PDB file of C-alpha atoms in Angstrom:
ATOM      1  CA  UNK A   1       6.238 -28.148 -16.804  1.00 56.00           C
ATOM      2  CA  UNK A   2       5.630 -24.760 -18.355  1.00 70.00           C
ATOM      3  CA  UNK A   3       7.750 -22.204 -16.565  1.00 86.00           C
ATOM      4  CA  UNK A   4       6.135 -19.061 -17.969  1.00 88.00           C
ATOM      5  CA  UNK A   5       3.565 -18.900 -15.155  1.00 89.00           C
ATOM      6  CA  UNK A   6       6.349 -19.221 -12.579  1.00 92.00           C
ATOM      7  CA  UNK A   7       8.475 -16.548 -14.278  1.00 94.00           C
ATOM      8  CA  UNK A   8       5.469 -14.203 -14.226  1.00 93.00           C
ATOM      9  CA  UNK A   9       4.781 -14.883 -10.557  1.00 92.00           C
ATOM     10  CA  UNK A  10       8.451 -14.496  -9.665  1.00 95.00           C
ATOM     11  CA  UNK A  11       8.665 -11.174 -11.520  1.00 96.00           C
ATOM     12  CA  UNK A  12       5.697  -9.881  -9.553  1.00 94.00           C
ATOM     13  CA  UNK A  13       7.279 -11.012  -6.283  1.00 92.00           C
ATOM     14  CA  UNK A  14      10.685  -9.562  -7.203  1.00 94.00           C
ATOM     15  CA  UNK A  15       9.058  -6.234  -8.132  1.00 94.00           C
ATOM     16  CA  UNK A  16       7.153  -6.229  -4.831  1.00 91.00           C
ATOM     17  CA  UNK A  17      10.337  -6.923  -2.847  1.00 91.00           C
ATOM     18  CA  UNK A  18      12.287  -4.250  -4.732  1.00 91.00           C
ATOM     19  CA  UNK A  19       9.558  -1.717  -3.946  1.00 88.00           C
ATOM     20  CA  UNK A  20       9.104  -2.782  -0.339  1.00 86.00           C
ATOM     21  CA  UNK A  21      12.846  -2.885   0.370  1.00 87.00           C
ATOM     22  CA  UNK A  22      13.699   0.097  -1.879  1.00 89.00           C
ATOM     23  CA  UNK A  23      16.267  -1.922  -3.862  1.00 92.00           C
ATOM     24  CA  UNK A  24      18.159   0.342  -6.266  1.00 89.00           C
ATOM     25  CA  UNK A  25      21.321  -1.653  -7.015  1.00 93.00           C
ATOM     26  CA  UNK A  26      22.055  -4.732  -9.108  1.00 94.00           C
ATOM     27  CA  UNK A  27      21.540  -7.775  -6.865  1.00 96.00           C
ATOM     28  CA  UNK A  28      22.742 -10.485  -9.251  1.00 97.00           C
ATOM     29  CA  UNK A  29      25.671 -11.520  -7.029  1.00 97.00           C
ATOM     30  CA  UNK A  30      23.485 -11.564  -3.910  1.00 97.00           C
ATOM     31  CA  UNK A  31      20.878 -13.734  -5.621  1.00 97.00           C
ATOM     32  CA  UNK A  32      23.626 -16.026  -6.911  1.00 98.00           C
ATOM     33  CA  UNK A  33      24.994 -16.479  -3.408  1.00 98.00           C
ATOM     34  CA  UNK A  34      21.468 -16.972  -2.072  1.00 98.00           C
ATOM     35  CA  UNK A  35      20.974 -19.793  -4.592  1.00 98.00           C
ATOM     36  CA  UNK A  36      24.177 -21.477  -3.427  1.00 98.00           C
ATOM     37  CA  UNK A  37      23.051 -21.163   0.201  1.00 98.00           C
ATOM     38  CA  UNK A  38      19.651 -22.649  -0.638  1.00 98.00           C
ATOM     39  CA  UNK A  39      21.345 -25.531  -2.456  1.00 98.00           C
ATOM     40  CA  UNK A  40      23.449 -26.187   0.654  1.00 98.00           C
ATOM     41  CA  UNK A  41      20.363 -26.055   2.874  1.00 98.00           C
ATOM     42  CA  UNK A  42      18.684 -28.565   0.575  1.00 98.00           C
ATOM     43  CA  UNK A  43      21.689 -30.888   0.747  1.00 98.00           C
ATOM     44  CA  UNK A  44      21.716 -30.546   4.524  1.00 98.00           C
ATOM     45  CA  UNK A  45      18.060 -31.626   4.766  1.00 98.00           C
ATOM     46  CA  UNK A  46      18.682 -34.694   2.591  1.00 98.00           C
ATOM     47  CA  UNK A  47      21.688 -35.610   4.769  1.00 98.00           C
ATOM     48  CA  UNK A  48      23.049 -37.498   1.744  1.00 97.00           C
ATOM     49  CA  UNK A  49      26.653 -36.575   2.561  1.00 97.00           C
ATOM     50  CA  UNK A  50      26.525 -37.261   6.304  1.00 97.00           C
ATOM     51  CA  UNK A  51      28.258 -40.627   6.279  1.00 96.00           C
ATOM     52  CA  UNK A  52      29.078 -40.206   9.979  1.00 97.00           C
ATOM     53  CA  UNK A  53      25.435 -40.039  11.040  1.00 97.00           C
ATOM     54  CA  UNK A  54      22.697 -42.632  11.309  1.00 96.00           C
ATOM     55  CA  UNK A  55      19.921 -40.029  11.371  1.00 97.00           C
ATOM     56  CA  UNK A  56      17.835 -40.146   8.196  1.00 96.00           C
ATOM     57  CA  UNK A  57      16.771 -37.311   5.929  1.00 97.00           C
ATOM     58  CA  UNK A  58      14.250 -34.676   6.954  1.00 98.00           C
ATOM     59  CA  UNK A  59      10.594 -35.135   6.112  1.00 98.00           C
ATOM     60  CA  UNK A  60       9.753 -34.988   2.412  1.00 97.00           C
ATOM     61  CA  UNK A  61       7.798 -31.734   2.904  1.00 97.00           C
ATOM     62  CA  UNK A  62      10.836 -30.048   4.471  1.00 97.00           C
ATOM     63  CA  UNK A  63      13.093 -31.168   1.620  1.00 98.00           C
ATOM     64  CA  UNK A  64      10.538 -30.005  -0.961  1.00 97.00           C
ATOM     65  CA  UNK A  65      10.285 -26.583   0.678  1.00 96.00           C
ATOM     66  CA  UNK A  66      14.072 -26.216   0.606  1.00 97.00           C
ATOM     67  CA  UNK A  67      14.082 -27.308  -3.019  1.00 97.00           C
ATOM     68  CA  UNK A  68      11.479 -24.699  -3.940  1.00 96.00           C
ATOM     69  CA  UNK A  69      13.435 -21.973  -2.136  1.00 96.00           C
ATOM     70  CA  UNK A  70      16.091 -22.547  -4.790  1.00 97.00           C
ATOM     71  CA  UNK A  71      13.537 -22.356  -7.596  1.00 95.00           C
ATOM     72  CA  UNK A  72      12.639 -18.809  -6.542  1.00 95.00           C
ATOM     73  CA  UNK A  73      16.248 -17.728  -6.961  1.00 97.00           C
ATOM     74  CA  UNK A  74      16.760 -19.608 -10.236  1.00 97.00           C
ATOM     75  CA  UNK A  75      13.722 -17.863 -11.695  1.00 96.00           C
ATOM     76  CA  UNK A  76      14.861 -14.530 -10.297  1.00 97.00           C
ATOM     77  CA  UNK A  77      18.349 -14.880 -11.793  1.00 98.00           C
ATOM     78  CA  UNK A  78      16.818 -15.728 -15.156  1.00 97.00           C
ATOM     79  CA  UNK A  79      14.662 -12.622 -14.959  1.00 97.00           C
ATOM     80  CA  UNK A  80      17.681 -10.458 -14.200  1.00 97.00           C
ATOM     81  CA  UNK A  81      19.521 -11.737 -17.275  1.00 97.00           C
ATOM     82  CA  UNK A  82      16.504 -11.971 -19.572  1.00 96.00           C
ATOM     83  CA  UNK A  83      16.597 -15.762 -19.815  1.00 96.00           C
ATOM     84  CA  UNK A  84      12.873 -16.389 -19.600  1.00 93.00           C
ATOM     85  CA  UNK A  85      12.102 -18.100 -22.885  1.00 87.00           C
ATOM     86  CA  UNK A  86      12.367 -21.594 -21.425  1.00 83.00           C
ATOM     87  CA  UNK A  87       9.177 -23.413 -22.367  1.00 71.00           C
ATOM     88  CA  UNK A  88       9.536 -26.624 -20.424  1.00 70.00           C
ATOM     89  CA  UNK A  89      11.624 -27.594 -17.475  1.00 72.00           C
ATOM     90  CA  UNK A  90      13.724 -30.634 -18.321  1.00 71.00           C
ATOM     91  CA  UNK A  91      13.257 -33.227 -15.625  1.00 72.00           C
ATOM     92  CA  UNK A  92      16.224 -35.504 -16.191  1.00 76.00           C
ATOM     93  CA  UNK A  93      15.313 -39.085 -15.409  1.00 79.00           C
ATOM     94  CA  UNK A  94      18.578 -40.558 -14.215  1.00 82.00           C
ATOM     95  CA  UNK A  95      19.452 -42.142 -10.900  1.00 84.00           C
ATOM     96  CA  UNK A  96      22.597 -40.497  -9.659  1.00 87.00           C
ATOM     97  CA  UNK A  97      24.431 -40.229  -6.401  1.00 94.00           C
ATOM     98  CA  UNK A  98      22.940 -37.222  -4.571  1.00 96.00           C
ATOM     99  CA  UNK A  99      26.240 -36.016  -3.142  1.00 97.00           C
ATOM    100  CA  UNK A 100      27.844 -35.964  -6.584  1.00 96.00           C
ATOM    101  CA  UNK A 101      24.768 -34.243  -8.024  1.00 96.00           C
ATOM    102  CA  UNK A 102      24.871 -31.523  -5.361  1.00 98.00           C
ATOM    103  CA  UNK A 103      28.544 -30.891  -6.075  1.00 98.00           C
ATOM    104  CA  UNK A 104      27.941 -30.761  -9.827  1.00 97.00           C
ATOM    105  CA  UNK A 105      24.974 -28.427  -9.330  1.00 97.00           C
ATOM    106  CA  UNK A 106      27.080 -26.113  -7.186  1.00 98.00           C
ATOM    107  CA  UNK A 107      29.740 -26.058  -9.898  1.00 98.00           C
ATOM    108  CA  UNK A 108      27.181 -25.177 -12.576  1.00 98.00           C
ATOM    109  CA  UNK A 109      25.756 -22.368 -10.436  1.00 98.00           C
ATOM    110  CA  UNK A 110      29.220 -20.932  -9.787  1.00 98.00           C
ATOM    111  CA  UNK A 111      30.024 -21.066 -13.498  1.00 98.00           C
ATOM    112  CA  UNK A 112      26.820 -19.138 -14.232  1.00 98.00           C
ATOM    113  CA  UNK A 113      27.556 -16.515 -11.580  1.00 98.00           C
ATOM    114  CA  UNK A 114      31.018 -15.940 -13.061  1.00 98.00           C
ATOM    115  CA  UNK A 115      29.856 -16.005 -16.679  1.00 98.00           C
ATOM    116  CA  UNK A 116      26.067 -15.670 -16.909  1.00 98.00           C
ATOM    117  CA  UNK A 117      25.348 -17.133 -20.321  1.00 97.00           C
ATOM    118  CA  UNK A 118      22.010 -18.615 -21.296  1.00 95.00           C
ATOM    119  CA  UNK A 119      23.655 -22.003 -21.826  1.00 95.00           C
ATOM    120  CA  UNK A 120      24.919 -22.004 -18.246  1.00 96.00           C
ATOM    121  CA  UNK A 121      21.535 -20.876 -16.989  1.00 96.00           C
ATOM    122  CA  UNK A 122      19.866 -23.789 -18.753  1.00 94.00           C
ATOM    123  CA  UNK A 123      22.419 -26.127 -17.165  1.00 94.00           C
ATOM    124  CA  UNK A 124      21.211 -25.014 -13.720  1.00 95.00           C
ATOM    125  CA  UNK A 125      17.664 -26.030 -14.670  1.00 94.00           C
ATOM    126  CA  UNK A 126      18.909 -29.379 -15.959  1.00 93.00           C
ATOM    127  CA  UNK A 127      20.696 -30.134 -12.705  1.00 95.00           C
ATOM    128  CA  UNK A 128      17.695 -29.061 -10.657  1.00 95.00           C
ATOM    129  CA  UNK A 129      15.601 -31.383 -12.829  1.00 93.00           C
ATOM    130  CA  UNK A 130      18.018 -34.170 -12.001  1.00 94.00           C
ATOM    131  CA  UNK A 131      17.781 -33.333  -8.288  1.00 96.00           C
ATOM    132  CA  UNK A 132      13.974 -33.323  -8.484  1.00 94.00           C
ATOM    133  CA  UNK A 133      13.937 -36.733 -10.123  1.00 93.00           C
ATOM    134  CA  UNK A 134      16.339 -38.207  -7.589  1.00 95.00           C
ATOM    135  CA  UNK A 135      14.355 -36.701  -4.719  1.00 96.00           C
ATOM    136  CA  UNK A 136      11.142 -38.176  -6.223  1.00 94.00           C
ATOM    137  CA  UNK A 137       9.506 -34.785  -6.803  1.00 94.00           C
ATOM    138  CA  UNK A 138       7.000 -34.457  -9.623  1.00 91.00           C
ATOM    139  CA  UNK A 139       6.180 -31.337 -11.628  1.00 86.00           C
ATOM    140  CA  UNK A 140       3.001 -31.033  -9.623  1.00 90.00           C
ATOM    141  CA  UNK A 141       4.882 -31.293  -6.323  1.00 94.00           C
ATOM    142  CA  UNK A 142       7.248 -28.500  -7.310  1.00 93.00           C
ATOM    143  CA  UNK A 143       4.598 -26.166  -8.709  1.00 91.00           C
ATOM    144  CA  UNK A 144       2.296 -26.689  -5.721  1.00 92.00           C
ATOM    145  CA  UNK A 145       5.108 -26.019  -3.258  1.00 93.00           C
ATOM    146  CA  UNK A 146       6.249 -22.987  -5.285  1.00 89.00           C
ATOM    147  CA  UNK A 147       2.749 -21.492  -5.182  1.00 89.00           C
ATOM    148  CA  UNK A 148       2.568 -21.976  -1.416  1.00 91.00           C
ATOM    149  CA  UNK A 149       6.030 -20.527  -0.805  1.00 87.00           C
ATOM    150  CA  UNK A 150       5.339 -17.600  -3.117  1.00 83.00           C
ATOM    151  CA  UNK A 151       2.385 -16.601  -0.936  1.00 82.00           C
ATOM    152  CA  UNK A 152       4.469 -17.077   2.207  1.00 83.00           C
ATOM    153  CA  UNK A 153       7.151 -14.796   0.754  1.00 79.00           C
ATOM    154  CA  UNK A 154       4.573 -12.039   0.203  1.00 77.00           C
ATOM    155  CA  UNK A 155       3.373 -12.493   3.778  1.00 77.00           C
ATOM    156  CA  UNK A 156       6.942 -12.281   5.061  1.00 75.00           C
ATOM    157  CA  UNK A 157       7.531  -9.023   3.172  1.00 77.00           C
ATOM    158  CA  UNK A 158       4.336  -7.505   4.533  1.00 79.00           C
ATOM    159  CA  UNK A 159       5.173  -8.496   8.101  1.00 77.00           C
ATOM    160  CA  UNK A 160       8.743  -7.186   8.153  1.00 72.00           C
ATOM    161  CA  UNK A 161      10.619 -10.479   7.712  1.00 65.00           C
TER     162      UNK A 161
END
């Protein structure tokens, strides 16, 4: 999947939010924390770690929407640090335990927040590719959901969300 279109769309949304909300300060830490929260919300919807419960995961559409919420913040963090030259998103085709993958993804995100190198940024994309594969999301699923959520985010900003 070519990410340049998504980076462009995310930049436009970020600029709109900064204007609408009159953001003057560096929000790297806030966006980093937001990404961690979105990752946790995604894990919660999959219920992969809830060994004590017999309730199954949320509907696929709900999980995909939570997944795409993270993509907005990954793109946004890359824009803040100038890491936008990624041509293709590496979907890693490997069946892995979801709980372990969520923990590893959290670790990679934290490492990036503490030391935002391009190598660590790329690692976030690799782990999100692994999550997508293990959640059975295709490139088309992710892009389609991103486009929908991007429009919803504009609507939310215009309506005082």
